[in-house]
Coordinates of C-alpha atoms in Angstrom, one line a residue:
M258 CA -19.8 5.3 13.5
L259 CA -16.1 5.2 12.7
K260 CA -14.9 1.6 12.5
I261 CA -11.2 0.7 12.8
K262 CA -10.0 -2.6 11.4
R263 CA -6.8 -4.4 11.1
L264 CA -5.7 -5.3 7.6
L265 CA -3.2 -8.1 7.9
P266 CA -2.3 -11.5 6.5
L267 CA -3.4 -14.6 8.4
A268 CA -0.1 -15.2 10.2
A269 CA -0.1 -11.8 11.7
L270 CA -3.7 -12.1 12.6
L271 CA -3.1 -15.3 14.5
A272 CA -0.1 -13.7 16.2
S273 CA -2.2 -10.8 17.3
M274 CA -4.9 -13.1 18.7
A275 CA -2.4 -15.1 20.7
A276 CA -1.1 -11.8 22.2
I277 CA -4.5 -11.0 23.7
N278 CA -3.7 -12.8 26.9
A279 CA -0.1 -11.8 26.9
A280 CA 1.6 -8.8 28.4
P281 CA 1.0 -5.5 26.6
A282 CA 3.4 -5.0 23.7
A283 CA 4.0 -2.7 20.7
A284 CA 1.9 -3.4 17.6
S285 CA 3.6 -5.4 14.9
T286 CA 5.2 -3.4 12.2
T287 CA 3.6 -5.7 9.6
Q288 CA 0.1 -4.6 10.7
V289 CA -1.9 -1.8 9.2
A290 CA -4.8 -0.1 10.9
L291 CA -7.5 -0.1 8.2
F292 CA -10.7 2.1 8.2
Q293 CA -13.8 1.8 6.1
A294 CA -17.0 3.8 6.2
D295 CA -17.7 5.1 2.7
P296 CA -20.4 7.6 3.6
Q297 CA -18.2 9.5 6.1
V298 CA -15.0 9.3 4.0
L299 CA -16.7 10.3 0.7
S300 CA -18.9 13.1 2.2
N301 CA -16.3 14.6 4.5
P302 CA -12.8 13.4 3.5
A303 CA -10.9 16.2 5.1
G304 CA -12.4 15.9 8.6
T305 CA -12.7 12.1 8.6
L306 CA -9.2 11.5 7.4
Q307 CA -7.8 14.0 9.8
T308 CA -9.5 12.1 12.6
L309 CA -8.2 8.8 11.2
R310 CA -4.6 10.2 11.0
D311 CA -4.8 11.2 14.6
L312 CA -6.0 7.7 15.5
G313 CA -3.0 6.1 13.7
V314 CA -4.9 4.7 10.7
G315 CA -2.5 3.7 7.9
M316 CA -5.0 2.8 5.2
V317 CA -8.6 3.7 4.2
R318 CA -10.6 1.2 2.2
V319 CA -13.1 2.7 -0.2
N320 CA -15.6 1.0 -2.6
L321 CA -15.1 2.7 -5.9
T322 CA -18.6 2.3 -7.3
W323 CA -18.9 1.7 -11.0
N324 CA -22.5 3.1 -11.5
A325 CA -21.7 6.1 -9.4
I326 CA -19.1 7.2 -12.0
A327 CA -20.5 5.7 -15.3
P328 CA -22.7 7.9 -17.6
S329 CA -26.4 7.0 -18.1
A330 CA -26.1 4.4 -15.3
L331 CA -29.8 3.9 -15.0
S332 CA -30.3 3.3 -18.8
T333 CA -30.1 -0.1 -20.4
S334 CA -28.7 1.7 -23.6
R335 CA -25.0 2.2 -23.7
P336 CA -24.1 5.8 -24.5
K337 CA -23.2 6.2 -28.1
G338 CA -19.5 6.8 -28.9
F339 CA -18.5 6.3 -25.2
D340 CA -14.9 5.2 -24.7
A341 CA -15.1 3.5 -21.4
T342 CA -11.3 3.1 -21.1
N343 CA -10.8 6.9 -21.1
P344 CA -11.2 8.6 -17.7
A345 CA -12.0 11.9 -19.5
A346 CA -15.1 10.3 -21.1
Y347 CA -16.8 10.0 -17.7
P348 CA -18.7 12.9 -16.0
A349 CA -16.2 14.8 -13.9
G350 CA -18.6 14.9 -11.0
G351 CA -18.5 11.1 -10.7
W352 CA -14.8 11.0 -10.1
A353 CA -14.7 14.0 -7.8
P354 CA -15.4 12.3 -4.4
Y355 CA -12.8 9.7 -5.1
D356 CA -10.3 12.3 -6.3
N357 CA -10.8 14.2 -3.1
V358 CA -10.2 11.1 -1.0
V359 CA -7.0 10.2 -2.8
R360 CA -5.5 13.7 -2.6
I361 CA -6.4 14.3 1.1
A362 CA -5.3 10.8 2.0
A363 CA -1.9 11.3 0.3
A364 CA -1.4 14.6 2.2
D365 CA -2.2 12.8 5.5
H366 CA 0.1 9.9 4.6
I367 CA -2.8 7.4 4.5
A368 CA -2.8 4.7 1.8
V369 CA -5.9 4.1 -0.2
D370 CA -7.3 0.6 -0.9
F371 CA -9.8 0.9 -3.8
T372 CA -12.2 -1.9 -4.1
I373 CA -13.4 -1.5 -7.7
N374 CA -17.0 -2.6 -7.2
G375 CA -20.5 -2.7 -8.6
P376 CA -23.3 -2.1 -9.0
A377 CA -22.8 -1.8 -12.7
P378 CA -24.5 0.7 -15.0
L379 CA -27.6 -1.1 -16.3
W380 CA -26.2 -1.0 -19.9
A381 CA -23.4 -3.3 -18.6
T382 CA -25.7 -5.9 -17.2
G383 CA -27.5 -9.0 -18.5
S384 CA -31.1 -8.9 -19.6
G385 CA -32.5 -11.9 -17.9
A386 CA -33.3 -10.6 -14.4
P387 CA -36.7 -11.7 -13.0
R388 CA -39.6 -9.3 -13.6
G389 CA -39.7 -6.6 -11.0
T390 CA -36.1 -6.8 -10.0
T391 CA -34.8 -3.4 -9.0
G392 CA -32.1 -1.5 -7.2
Y393 CA -28.8 -3.3 -6.4
F394 CA -30.2 -6.7 -7.5
R395 CA -30.9 -5.4 -11.0
A396 CA -27.7 -3.5 -11.3
D397 CA -25.6 -6.6 -10.2
W398 CA -27.3 -9.0 -12.6
E399 CA -24.7 -10.6 -14.8
P400 CA -22.3 -7.6 -14.9
S401 CA -20.3 -7.6 -18.2
A402 CA -16.7 -8.6 -17.8
A403 CA -15.7 -6.7 -20.9
E404 CA -17.4 -3.5 -19.8
Y405 CA -15.9 -3.9 -16.3
G406 CA -12.5 -4.3 -17.8
S407 CA -12.9 -1.1 -19.7
F408 CA -13.9 0.7 -16.5
V409 CA -11.0 -0.7 -14.5
K410 CA -8.7 0.5 -17.3
A411 CA -10.1 4.0 -16.8
V412 CA -9.6 3.8 -13.1
G413 CA -6.1 2.4 -13.4
T414 CA -5.2 5.2 -15.7
R415 CA -6.7 7.9 -13.6
Y416 CA -4.9 6.8 -10.4
S417 CA -1.6 5.8 -12.1
G418 CA 0.3 8.8 -10.6
S419 CA 0.6 10.5 -13.9
Y420 CA -2.9 11.7 -14.5
R421 CA -3.7 15.4 -14.0
G422 CA -1.7 15.6 -10.8
L423 CA -3.7 12.9 -9.0
P424 CA -1.6 10.8 -6.6
R425 CA -1.1 7.1 -7.4
V426 CA -3.1 4.4 -5.8
S427 CA -1.3 1.1 -5.3
F428 CA -3.7 -1.1 -3.4
W429 CA -6.6 -2.7 -5.2
S430 CA -9.3 -5.3 -4.8
I431 CA -11.5 -6.8 -7.4
W432 CA -15.3 -6.5 -6.6
N433 CA -16.9 -7.1 -3.2
E434 CA -18.5 -10.2 -1.8
P435 CA -19.1 -12.0 -5.1
N436 CA -20.7 -15.0 -3.3
Y437 CA -23.6 -12.7 -2.2
G438 CA -26.6 -12.2 -4.4
Y439 CA -26.7 -8.5 -3.5
D440 CA -23.4 -8.1 -5.3
I441 CA -23.5 -10.7 -8.2
A442 CA -26.6 -12.4 -9.5
P443 CA -27.8 -14.9 -10.2
Q444 CA -25.8 -16.9 -7.7
G445 CA -27.1 -20.2 -9.0
A446 CA -28.3 -21.4 -12.4
G447 CA -30.0 -24.5 -13.9
R448 CA -32.7 -26.5 -12.3
G449 CA -33.6 -25.0 -9.0
Q450 CA -30.6 -22.6 -9.3
S451 CA -28.6 -25.5 -7.8
T452 CA -25.5 -25.1 -10.0
P453 CA -22.9 -22.4 -9.0
N454 CA -23.1 -19.5 -11.4
S455 CA -21.6 -16.5 -9.7
P456 CA -18.1 -18.0 -9.6
A457 CA -18.0 -18.0 -13.4
I458 CA -19.2 -14.4 -13.6
Y459 CA -16.6 -13.4 -11.0
R460 CA -13.8 -15.3 -12.8
G461 CA -14.5 -13.2 -15.9
L462 CA -14.5 -10.0 -13.8
V463 CA -11.2 -10.9 -12.2
D464 CA -9.6 -11.7 -15.5
A465 CA -10.7 -8.4 -17.0
A466 CA -9.7 -6.3 -14.0
W467 CA -6.3 -8.0 -13.8
A468 CA -5.5 -7.3 -17.5
S469 CA -6.6 -3.7 -17.2
L470 CA -4.7 -3.0 -14.0
N471 CA -1.6 -4.5 -15.5
A472 CA -2.1 -2.6 -18.7
T473 CA -2.1 0.7 -16.8
G474 CA 1.1 0.0 -14.8
H475 CA -0.5 -1.6 -11.8
T476 CA 1.3 -5.0 -11.4
T477 CA 2.2 -7.0 -8.3
R478 CA 5.8 -5.7 -8.6
T479 CA 4.6 -2.3 -7.6
D480 CA 1.0 -2.7 -6.2
K481 CA -1.1 -5.0 -4.0
I482 CA -3.9 -6.6 -6.0
L483 CA -6.4 -8.7 -4.1
F484 CA -9.4 -10.8 -5.2
G485 CA -12.0 -12.7 -3.3
E486 CA -13.6 -10.4 -0.7
V487 CA -15.9 -13.3 0.2
T488 CA -18.6 -13.4 2.9
P489 CA -18.0 -16.0 5.6
H490 CA -21.3 -17.8 5.5
G491 CA -23.9 -18.9 3.0
N492 CA -26.2 -21.6 1.8
A493 CA -25.7 -24.9 0.2
T494 CA -28.6 -24.1 -2.2
F495 CA -27.9 -20.8 -3.9
G496 CA -31.1 -19.6 -5.5
V497 CA -30.9 -16.3 -7.4
F498 CA -30.0 -13.7 -4.8
A499 CA -29.0 -15.8 -1.8
N500 CA -25.5 -16.3 -0.2
M501 CA -23.3 -19.1 -1.5
K502 CA -21.0 -20.8 1.1
P503 CA -17.6 -19.3 0.5
L504 CA -15.7 -22.5 -0.1
I505 CA -18.3 -23.8 -2.5
F506 CA -17.8 -20.5 -4.3
V507 CA -14.0 -20.8 -4.3
R508 CA -13.9 -24.4 -5.5
S509 CA -16.2 -23.5 -8.4
L510 CA -14.0 -20.4 -9.1
Y511 CA -11.1 -22.8 -9.6
C512 CA -13.3 -25.3 -11.5
V513 CA -13.1 -28.3 -9.1
N514 CA -15.8 -30.3 -7.3
S515 CA -16.2 -31.0 -3.6
S516 CA -13.6 -33.8 -4.0
Y517 CA -11.1 -31.3 -5.5
R518 CA -11.2 -33.0 -8.9
E519 CA -11.3 -30.9 -12.0
L520 CA -14.8 -30.5 -13.3
R521 CA -15.7 -32.3 -16.5
G522 CA -18.7 -32.7 -18.9
A523 CA -22.0 -30.9 -18.2
A524 CA -20.9 -29.7 -14.8
A525 CA -17.8 -28.0 -16.3
R526 CA -19.8 -26.4 -19.1
A527 CA -22.5 -25.1 -16.7
Q528 CA -19.8 -23.4 -14.5
G529 CA -17.8 -21.9 -17.4
C530 CA -14.9 -24.4 -16.9
P531 CA -12.7 -26.5 -19.1
T532 CA -14.3 -29.7 -20.2
T533 CA -11.0 -31.5 -21.2
A534 CA -7.6 -32.2 -19.7
A535 CA -6.1 -29.9 -22.3
G536 CA -8.4 -27.1 -21.2
S537 CA -7.4 -27.6 -17.6
R538 CA -3.8 -27.4 -18.5
A539 CA -4.5 -24.0 -20.0
F540 CA -6.6 -22.8 -17.1
R541 CA -3.7 -21.3 -15.1
K542 CA -2.4 -19.3 -18.1
Q543 CA -5.9 -18.1 -19.0
N544 CA -6.7 -17.0 -15.4
P545 CA -3.4 -15.5 -14.1
A546 CA -4.9 -13.5 -11.2
L547 CA -6.1 -16.7 -9.6
F548 CA -2.5 -17.8 -9.3
S549 CA -0.4 -14.6 -9.2
A550 CA -2.4 -12.0 -7.3
S551 CA -1.0 -10.4 -4.1
G552 CA -3.4 -12.2 -1.9
F553 CA -7.0 -13.3 -1.2
A554 CA -9.4 -11.2 0.8
A555 CA -12.0 -12.5 3.2
H556 CA -14.6 -11.0 5.5
P557 CA -14.7 -13.4 8.5
Y558 CA -17.5 -11.7 10.4
E559 CA -18.9 -13.4 13.5
E560 CA -22.7 -12.9 13.6
A561 CA -23.7 -15.6 16.1
S562 CA -20.7 -16.4 18.2
P563 CA -17.6 -15.0 19.9
P564 CA -14.6 -14.5 17.7
N565 CA -13.0 -17.9 18.7
V566 CA -16.1 -20.0 18.1
P567 CA -17.0 -21.4 14.7
T568 CA -20.5 -21.6 13.4
H569 CA -22.8 -23.9 11.3
L570 CA -26.3 -23.8 9.9
C571 CA -29.3 -24.8 12.0
G572 CA -32.0 -24.8 9.4
K573 CA -31.8 -21.2 8.0
N574 CA -30.1 -19.8 11.1
L575 CA -26.5 -19.6 12.2
C576 CA -25.6 -21.6 15.3
A577 CA -22.4 -21.4 17.4
G578 CA -20.3 -24.2 18.8
G579 CA -20.5 -27.9 18.4
Y580 CA -18.9 -28.1 15.0
S581 CA -17.9 -25.9 12.1
D582 CA -19.6 -25.9 8.7
S583 CA -16.8 -27.3 6.4
D584 CA -17.6 -24.6 3.8
F585 CA -17.7 -21.6 6.1
V586 CA -14.8 -19.1 6.6
D587 CA -15.6 -17.3 9.8
L588 CA -12.6 -16.2 11.9
P589 CA -11.6 -19.5 13.5
E590 CA -11.7 -21.1 10.1
V591 CA -9.6 -18.7 8.1
P592 CA -6.7 -21.3 8.2
R593 CA -9.1 -23.7 6.3
L594 CA -9.4 -21.0 3.6
E595 CA -5.7 -20.8 3.4
R596 CA -5.3 -24.5 3.1
T597 CA -8.0 -24.6 0.4
L598 CA -6.3 -22.0 -1.7
D599 CA -3.0 -23.9 -1.4
R600 CA -4.7 -27.1 -2.5
L601 CA -6.4 -25.4 -5.5
N602 CA -3.2 -23.8 -6.6
G603 CA -1.4 -27.2 -6.4
I604 CA -4.0 -28.8 -8.6
Y605 CA -2.8 -26.6 -11.5
G606 CA 0.9 -27.0 -10.7
S607 CA 1.2 -23.6 -8.9
H608 CA 3.2 -23.2 -5.8
T609 CA 1.6 -19.9 -4.9
H610 CA 0.8 -19.5 -1.2
F611 CA -1.7 -16.7 -0.9
A612 CA -1.7 -14.4 2.1
V613 CA -5.3 -14.1 3.4
Y614 CA -6.2 -10.5 4.0
N615 CA -9.1 -9.8 6.4
T616 CA -10.3 -6.6 4.8
E617 CA -13.6 -6.5 6.7
Y618 CA -14.3 -7.9 10.2
G619 CA -16.6 -7.5 13.1
F620 CA -18.5 -9.4 15.7
R621 CA -21.5 -8.9 18.0
T622 CA -20.6 -8.4 21.6
R623 CA -23.8 -10.2 22.7
P624 CA -24.5 -12.8 20.1
P625 CA -27.0 -13.5 18.7
D626 CA -28.5 -10.2 19.9
P627 CA -28.8 -8.1 16.7
H628 CA -28.8 -4.9 18.7

């Protein structure tokens, strides 16, 4: 099924929601119709993108998958002599589907949003996965920030606009749904996996990707670079492969506790955060993307309610109405995410106000009917 989405900052989204009950009007010039369905786009880019152009789509989002391009992706041994920063060192067939999309999209005047995503090749993952862990869960176990940075450098070089006639890509996002155990694991660590762990892993991935994109000419002066891409719901207890509530994830990403105080002591060490005031003063400089990116991306899906009704947990299930979980970011609570990001930036003396981009969105027409 072809799915059309709107990619737009929060303010434009709210304006479009307010217009639902108003008289028909022309679409805002600040909105972009965004499409994503990787199987269709990658397998039939010419036909799919032509259809999208006819529908008025302005941008296509594609997960650029690390282990689909990397050599020996199913081996735990890194290829000898492999220069992961060099696009030519990768099998040409791995790049081919993405090259085709970029070329055809450019010809159709459709922009490309590459989400540089896992799973990782096994040789770029940690070794502590539980026995019997396979598939995505194994390939997203402690992905190496250093190896990811090298891969992003190869990607940035290839799609810089000066590589073998390939058009430039100027819209990027760093990883997908990092608060979901399917995409980064383990989500929790320590006793009972009760300490946030995935935010520290993701922080390293963001730092590495930011440096590599900048090094290959992709900066916020010329490109859009997003981070986040968080799921809207989750659990307060994280386990290994579960979902973490998005605002718990974001606070840990910025090294603060639920009271928005900078972490210290054992809690800070366990979450890869500064343990001293001096360390906190250096945090902004050491993690520039968290303060200087083009925006923060979220996926405010509604799984159990209409688009205007917030949700909360009832045991292990989502329930609609009544009250909103204070750490959820479904559609009615996107403003809460925006306020949280403002507050986190302010803790470190930053005046950045991130636009929140809803890069994925959908809702059930008969919630909670899964069909």
